[in-house]
Amino acid sequence: MATDERWYDDAVFYAVDVEAFADGNGDGVGDFPGLIDRLDHLDALGVDCVWLLPFYPSPNRDNGYDVADYYGVDDRHGTLGDFVAFVRAADRLGIRVLVDLVVNHTSDQHPWFRRAREDPDSPYRDYYVWVDDPPEWPDPDRGPVFPGEEDTVWSYDEAAEAFYYHRFYHFQPDLNVANPDVRAEIRNVMDFWLRLGVDGFRVDAATLMIDNKGGLESTRLDDPHGVIRDLRRFVARRGDDAVLLAEADDEPDRLADYFGDGDECNVLLNFLLDAYLVAALAERRADPLRRVLDLLPAIPEEGQWANFLRNYDELNLGRLPTADREAVFEAFAPDEAMGIYGRGIRRRLAPMLGDRDRIELAYSLLFSLPGAPLLVYGDEIGMGEDLSLPGRDAVRTPMQWADEPNGGFSPADADDLVRPVIAGGGYGYEAVNVADQREDPDSLLRWFGRLIRTRHACPAIGTGACEVLDVDDPAVFAHRIAGDDGAVVAVHNLDDSPTAVSIALDGDPTVAFGRDGASVRPADDATDGSERARAWRFDLDGYGYCWVRPD
Ligand code: GLC
């Protein structure tokens, strides 16, 4: 494997839920053999790094985020040997692999928890957080993460005769990372997967992992970020150029802390940008994007953002100002069934936007913003959601490979599938699938291939300095990113009416990417006074976009 410590600056990340991706053995559940067979799809698309959602042995009551054994592959997904074969096959294609590190909590079926609850003297007791009497007034900042599905963070355990702490579901007891033995266990887990060849970890619930759990003195860490620094040191030592990509959906003024001085997380999922980007799309104006670029902290040179539009959880709008949040709900989740937890939306992006031109606009914008882009399986063909499924399962339906039974996901009986494949209507597998889009040069899939190739050809976006440009039309977001490898200017029209804006550029721009019809030509009002800068007129269709290299 090529050693390039900063590979993540320009990586296109792609999240795969193994159970919903491809079923290789015909039992209705996705598995590693199925995923190996489909690696050609990721290769053709231009994906650099696959992030695997949890595939570990699990009662699977939270999509595998309830881990019962950190050192294995759930039987439903294959064997550890299949996993190694997958890592090898991905490596041959130059695709890196990140695995989910879910160590804020375990499943209540994990042997540590079983022993902890059965024996007060077990060394595993202090792996978790126990109280005899939960506080009468729960800390408002430490409530259940899934309101409506859980109403407490303290559940009583009959065997232990005590209450245990869980920020997520009651079957996910929180680990006590203030206990050095727990931190040693986490290092062992990381070591195991690094030795099997992974390129790093997506650190689940990093914010909660280092929190003062339950507000108790016994779980308070003197240096919470020291936990992440230790993980990073360990990964750097054992894992060559392996990285930590963290889920830290925290207050804007705390985000920079997760990068430390370049000695904590390498990459952070950019939840803040996501919410404001969706607000800009909903409001059809650039202003929310300008605001979020001001809100996002400066990050150390070693750090990077992973920018995304949707993931496989809810689209969390909780950090938006009320007016923006309401605008998003009104535009994209008009029915109550589309919302979740009072703060989010359980839909995929394609049906939220509804219009092919607007989908292109959204992803073109995403890929042009400072950071590295992340897609979730199915984004590349514009998959929809199934609102008849409970909660977040709506956006976790099986990958649609072809206009074949079960969308080509599995040869099993439809009743035996892990979740139903979306069928019929505008988003069913008959209308939206990989095989058909691969053949069609005008398909969204082929468009994504071009977008990814363009992003790879513009490394300035990953590391350059970003400047928002002033334009006359409030619906247009224009920015310039300049790096060692040149500059990119990108112009995006968030509204559906055609427009033209004028921007001063050094040199003669060449179009790097854009919808047919986007054009750039010298504006009539020639110069802005400086020697070389000259005004250029960008003509854009409704939802039009255009990236140029200014010189
Ligand atoms: C993260 C995951 C989510 C899961 C939760 C609990 O937020 O993204 O899917 O439910 O952690 O592990």
Coordinates of C-alpha atoms in Angstrom, one line a residue, residues 105-452:
H105 CA -20.9 1.6 24.6
T106 CA -21.2 -2.2 24.0
S107 CA -24.3 -4.3 23.5
D108 CA -25.8 -5.5 26.7
Q109 CA -25.0 -9.0 25.4
H110 CA -21.3 -8.3 25.4
P111 CA -19.5 -10.7 27.8
W112 CA -18.0 -7.7 29.7
F113 CA -21.5 -6.5 30.5
R114 CA -22.8 -9.9 31.3
R115 CA -20.0 -10.4 33.8
A116 CA -20.4 -6.9 35.1
R117 CA -24.0 -7.3 35.9
E118 CA -23.7 -10.8 37.4
D119 CA -20.8 -10.2 39.7
P120 CA -20.2 -6.9 41.7
D121 CA -16.6 -8.0 42.3
S122 CA -15.9 -8.7 38.7
P123 CA -13.2 -6.5 37.2
Y124 CA -15.7 -5.8 34.4
R125 CA -18.1 -4.0 36.8
D126 CA -16.1 -0.8 36.5
Y127 CA -16.1 -1.1 32.7
Y128 CA -19.6 0.4 32.9
V129 CA -21.2 3.2 34.8
W130 CA -23.5 2.2 37.8
V131 CA -25.4 4.1 40.4
D132 CA -27.8 2.9 43.1
D133 CA -30.0 5.9 42.7
P134 CA -30.2 7.8 39.5
P135 CA -30.3 11.6 39.9
E136 CA -33.9 12.8 40.2
W137 CA -33.3 15.6 37.8
P138 CA -31.4 14.4 34.8
D139 CA -28.8 16.7 33.4
P140 CA -30.6 18.4 30.5
D141 CA -27.3 18.3 28.4
R142 CA -27.1 14.5 29.0
G143 CA -30.6 13.3 27.9
P144 CA -31.4 10.3 25.7
V145 CA -29.9 10.7 22.2
F146 CA -33.1 9.2 20.7
P147 CA -36.0 11.0 22.3
G148 CA -39.3 9.2 21.7
E149 CA -37.4 5.8 21.6
E150 CA -35.8 6.1 25.0
D151 CA -37.0 8.2 27.9
T152 CA -34.1 7.7 30.3
V153 CA -30.4 7.4 30.4
W154 CA -30.4 5.2 33.5
S155 CA -31.9 1.7 33.3
Y156 CA -32.3 -0.7 36.2
D157 CA -30.6 -4.1 36.0
E158 CA -32.2 -6.8 38.1
A159 CA -29.1 -8.9 38.3
A160 CA -26.8 -6.1 39.3
E161 CA -29.5 -4.4 41.5
A162 CA -28.2 -1.1 40.2
F163 CA -28.9 1.4 37.4
Y164 CA -26.5 1.6 34.5
Y165 CA -25.9 4.6 32.2
H166 CA -26.7 4.6 28.5
R167 CA -26.9 7.7 26.3
F168 CA -28.3 5.7 23.4
Y169 CA -30.6 2.7 23.7
H170 CA -31.1 0.8 27.0
F171 CA -29.4 -2.2 25.4
Q172 CA -26.2 -0.2 24.8
P173 CA -24.6 0.3 28.2
D174 CA -22.0 3.1 28.1
L175 CA -18.4 2.1 28.7
N176 CA -16.5 4.0 31.3
V177 CA -13.4 5.2 29.5
A178 CA -12.2 6.9 32.7
N179 CA -11.2 3.3 33.6
P180 CA -7.6 2.6 32.2
D181 CA -8.5 -1.0 31.7
V182 CA -11.2 0.0 29.2
R183 CA -8.8 2.2 27.4
A184 CA -6.4 -0.8 27.2
E185 CA -9.2 -2.9 25.7
I186 CA -9.8 -0.3 23.1
R187 CA -6.2 -0.3 22.1
N188 CA -6.3 -4.1 21.7
V189 CA -9.3 -3.8 19.5
M190 CA -7.6 -1.2 17.3
D191 CA -4.5 -3.3 17.1
F192 CA -6.4 -6.3 16.0
W193 CA -8.1 -4.5 13.0
L194 CA -4.9 -2.6 12.1
R195 CA -3.1 -5.9 11.9
L196 CA -5.8 -7.2 9.5
G197 CA -4.9 -4.3 7.3
V198 CA -7.5 -1.5 7.9
D199 CA -6.5 2.1 7.2
G200 CA -8.1 3.5 10.3
F201 CA -11.3 3.9 12.2
R202 CA -14.5 5.9 12.1
V203 CA -14.8 6.7 15.8
D204 CA -18.5 6.4 16.8
A205 CA -20.0 9.0 19.1
A206 CA -16.6 10.5 20.0
T207 CA -18.2 13.4 21.9
L208 CA -20.1 11.1 24.2
M209 CA -17.2 8.7 24.5
I210 CA -15.1 11.3 26.3
D211 CA -18.0 12.9 28.2
N212 CA -18.3 13.0 32.0
K213 CA -20.7 10.0 31.9
G214 CA -23.8 10.6 33.9
G215 CA -22.1 13.7 35.3
L216 CA -20.5 11.5 37.9
E217 CA -17.2 12.4 39.6
S218 CA -16.0 8.8 39.0
T219 CA -16.3 9.1 35.3
R220 CA -14.8 12.6 35.0
L221 CA -11.7 12.7 32.9
D222 CA -9.0 15.2 33.8
D223 CA -8.1 15.5 30.2
P224 CA -11.0 14.2 28.0
H225 CA -9.2 14.9 24.8
G226 CA -6.2 13.0 26.1
V227 CA -8.2 9.9 25.4
I228 CA -8.4 10.8 21.7
R229 CA -4.7 11.8 21.6
D230 CA -3.9 8.3 23.0
L231 CA -5.9 6.6 20.3
R232 CA -4.2 8.7 17.6
R233 CA -0.8 8.0 19.0
F234 CA -1.6 4.3 19.0
V235 CA -2.9 4.4 15.4
A236 CA 0.1 6.4 14.2
R237 CA 2.5 3.9 15.8
R238 CA 0.8 0.7 14.7
G239 CA -1.0 1.7 11.5
D240 CA 1.5 3.3 9.1
D241 CA -0.7 6.1 7.6
A242 CA -3.9 4.9 9.3
V243 CA -6.3 7.6 10.5
L244 CA -9.1 8.5 12.8
L245 CA -12.3 9.8 11.3
A246 CA -14.6 10.9 14.0
E247 CA -18.3 11.5 14.6
A248 CA -18.3 14.6 16.8
D249 CA -21.5 16.4 16.4
D250 CA -20.6 19.1 18.9
E251 CA -21.0 22.8 19.5
P252 CA -19.2 24.8 16.8
D253 CA -16.8 26.3 19.3
R254 CA -15.8 22.9 20.5
L255 CA -15.2 21.3 17.1
A256 CA -11.6 22.4 16.7
D257 CA -10.7 20.6 20.0
Y258 CA -11.2 17.2 18.2
F259 CA -8.3 18.0 15.9
G260 CA -6.2 19.0 18.9
D261 CA -2.9 20.4 17.7
G262 CA -3.0 18.0 14.8
D263 CA -2.5 15.2 17.3
E264 CA -6.1 14.0 17.7
C265 CA -8.6 13.2 14.9
N266 CA -7.4 13.4 11.3
V267 CA -10.8 13.8 9.9
L268 CA -14.1 15.0 11.3
L269 CA -17.5 14.3 9.8
N270 CA -18.8 17.8 9.1
F271 CA -22.3 17.8 10.6
L272 CA -22.4 21.6 10.9
L273 CA -21.8 22.2 7.2
D274 CA -24.3 19.5 6.3
A275 CA -27.1 21.2 8.2
Y276 CA -26.4 24.7 6.7
L277 CA -25.8 23.3 3.3
V278 CA -29.3 21.7 3.3
A279 CA -30.7 25.0 4.7
A280 CA -29.1 26.8 1.7
L281 CA -30.7 24.3 -0.7
A282 CA -34.1 24.7 1.1
E283 CA -34.0 28.5 1.1
R284 CA -32.5 28.7 -2.4
R285 CA -29.9 31.3 -1.2
A286 CA -26.2 31.4 -0.4
D287 CA -26.5 33.1 2.9
P288 CA -26.6 29.9 5.2
L289 CA -23.5 28.7 3.5
R290 CA -21.7 32.0 4.0
R291 CA -22.7 31.8 7.7
V292 CA -21.5 28.2 8.2
L293 CA -18.1 28.9 6.6
D294 CA -17.7 31.7 9.2
L295 CA -18.9 29.4 12.0
L296 CA -16.5 26.5 11.2
P297 CA -13.3 26.8 13.1
A298 CA -9.9 27.0 11.6
I299 CA -8.3 23.5 11.7
P300 CA -4.7 22.4 11.9
E301 CA -2.9 21.5 8.8
E302 CA -3.1 17.8 9.6
G303 CA -6.9 18.0 9.9
Q304 CA -9.6 17.6 7.3
W305 CA -13.4 17.8 7.1
A306 CA -15.4 14.9 5.6
N307 CA -18.3 16.8 4.0
F308 CA -21.6 15.0 3.3
L309 CA -25.2 15.7 2.5
R310 CA -26.8 12.7 4.0
N311 CA -25.8 9.7 6.0
Y312 CA -27.6 6.6 7.2
D313 CA -28.9 8.3 10.4
E314 CA -31.3 11.2 10.6
L315 CA -30.4 14.5 8.9
N316 CA -29.9 16.4 12.2
L317 CA -31.1 20.0 12.0
G318 CA -30.7 20.6 15.7
R319 CA -27.8 23.1 15.3
L320 CA -29.6 25.4 12.9
P321 CA -31.3 28.6 14.0
T322 CA -35.0 28.2 14.2
A323 CA -35.9 30.0 11.0
D324 CA -33.5 27.9 8.9
R325 CA -34.7 24.7 10.6
E326 CA -38.3 25.6 9.8
A327 CA -37.4 26.4 6.2
V328 CA -35.8 23.0 5.8
F329 CA -38.7 21.1 7.4
E330 CA -41.1 23.0 5.2
A331 CA -39.2 22.4 2.0
F332 CA -38.0 18.8 2.5
A333 CA -40.0 17.1 5.2
P334 CA -43.6 18.5 4.8
D335 CA -45.2 15.3 6.2
E336 CA -44.8 14.4 9.9
A337 CA -43.7 10.9 9.0
M338 CA -40.6 12.3 7.3
G339 CA -39.3 13.8 10.6
I340 CA -37.6 12.1 13.5
Y341 CA -36.6 12.8 17.1
G342 CA -38.1 16.3 16.8
R343 CA -34.8 17.5 15.2
G344 CA -34.2 15.6 12.0
I345 CA -35.4 14.1 8.7
R346 CA -35.4 10.5 7.8
R347 CA -35.2 10.8 4.1
R348 CA -32.6 10.4 1.4
L349 CA -31.4 13.4 -0.6
A350 CA -32.8 12.5 -4.0
P351 CA -36.5 12.5 -3.1
M352 CA -35.9 15.5 -0.8
L353 CA -34.7 17.5 -3.8
G354 CA -36.8 15.7 -6.3
D355 CA -35.2 17.1 -9.4
R356 CA -32.2 15.7 -11.2
D357 CA -30.7 19.2 -11.9
R358 CA -31.1 20.1 -8.2
I359 CA -29.4 16.9 -7.1
E360 CA -26.5 17.6 -9.4
L361 CA -26.3 21.2 -8.0
A362 CA -26.3 19.9 -4.4
Y363 CA -23.5 17.4 -5.0
S364 CA -21.4 19.7 -7.2
L365 CA -21.5 22.2 -4.4
L366 CA -20.6 19.6 -1.8
F367 CA -17.6 18.4 -3.8
S368 CA -16.4 21.9 -4.4
L369 CA -16.3 22.9 -0.7
P370 CA -13.2 22.7 1.4
G371 CA -12.7 19.2 2.7
A372 CA -13.0 15.6 1.4
P373 CA -16.5 14.4 0.2
L374 CA -18.4 11.4 1.6
L375 CA -21.1 9.5 -0.1
V376 CA -23.4 6.9 1.3
Y377 CA -24.1 3.7 -0.8
G378 CA -26.9 4.5 -3.1
D379 CA -26.3 8.3 -3.3
E380 CA -24.6 7.8 -6.6
I381 CA -27.7 6.4 -8.3
G382 CA -30.2 8.7 -6.4
M383 CA -31.9 6.1 -4.2
G384 CA -35.0 7.0 -2.2
E385 CA -36.3 6.1 1.2
D386 CA -39.0 3.8 2.5
L387 CA -41.0 5.7 5.0
S388 CA -43.0 2.6 5.9
L389 CA -40.0 1.3 7.7
P390 CA -39.4 2.3 11.4
G391 CA -37.1 5.2 12.3
R392 CA -33.8 5.5 10.5
D393 CA -34.3 2.2 8.7
A394 CA -36.2 4.3 6.1
V395 CA -32.8 5.3 4.6
R396 CA -31.1 1.9 5.0
T397 CA -32.9 -0.1 2.3
P398 CA -30.8 -2.5 0.2
M399 CA -28.6 -1.3 -2.6
Q400 CA -30.4 -1.3 -6.0
W401 CA -28.1 -3.1 -8.5
A402 CA -30.4 -4.0 -11.4
D403 CA -34.0 -4.3 -12.6
E404 CA -34.1 -7.9 -11.3
P405 CA -35.9 -9.5 -8.5
N406 CA -34.9 -7.8 -5.2
G407 CA -33.1 -5.2 -7.2
G408 CA -30.3 -7.6 -7.7
F409 CA -29.4 -7.3 -4.0
S410 CA -30.1 -11.0 -3.2
P411 CA -31.5 -14.1 -4.8
A412 CA -33.4 -15.0 -1.6
D413 CA -37.2 -14.8 -1.2
A414 CA -38.3 -11.2 -0.8
D415 CA -39.7 -12.1 2.6
D416 CA -36.3 -13.2 3.8
L417 CA -34.5 -10.0 3.0
V418 CA -32.8 -8.0 5.8
R419 CA -35.0 -5.1 4.8
P420 CA -37.4 -4.7 1.8
V421 CA -35.9 -3.4 -1.4
I422 CA -37.7 -0.3 -2.7
A423 CA -39.9 -1.4 -5.6
G424 CA -42.2 0.5 -7.9
G425 CA -42.7 4.3 -8.3
G426 CA -40.0 6.8 -9.2
Y427 CA -37.4 5.4 -6.8
G428 CA -38.0 1.6 -7.0
Y429 CA -35.2 -0.7 -8.3
E430 CA -37.0 -0.9 -11.7
A431 CA -36.4 2.8 -12.3
V432 CA -33.2 3.4 -10.2
N433 CA -30.4 0.9 -10.4
V434 CA -26.7 0.6 -11.1
A435 CA -26.9 -1.7 -14.2
D436 CA -29.1 0.6 -16.2
Q437 CA -27.3 3.8 -15.1
R438 CA -24.0 2.2 -16.0
E439 CA -25.2 1.8 -19.6
D440 CA -26.6 5.3 -19.8
P441 CA -24.1 8.1 -20.5
D442 CA -26.6 10.7 -19.1
S443 CA -27.3 8.9 -15.9
L444 CA -26.6 10.2 -12.4
L445 CA -24.1 7.4 -11.8
R446 CA -22.1 8.4 -14.9
W447 CA -22.4 12.1 -13.8
F448 CA -21.0 11.1 -10.4
G449 CA -18.0 9.4 -12.1
R450 CA -17.3 12.7 -13.9
L451 CA -17.7 14.7 -10.7
I452 CA -15.3 12.5 -8.8

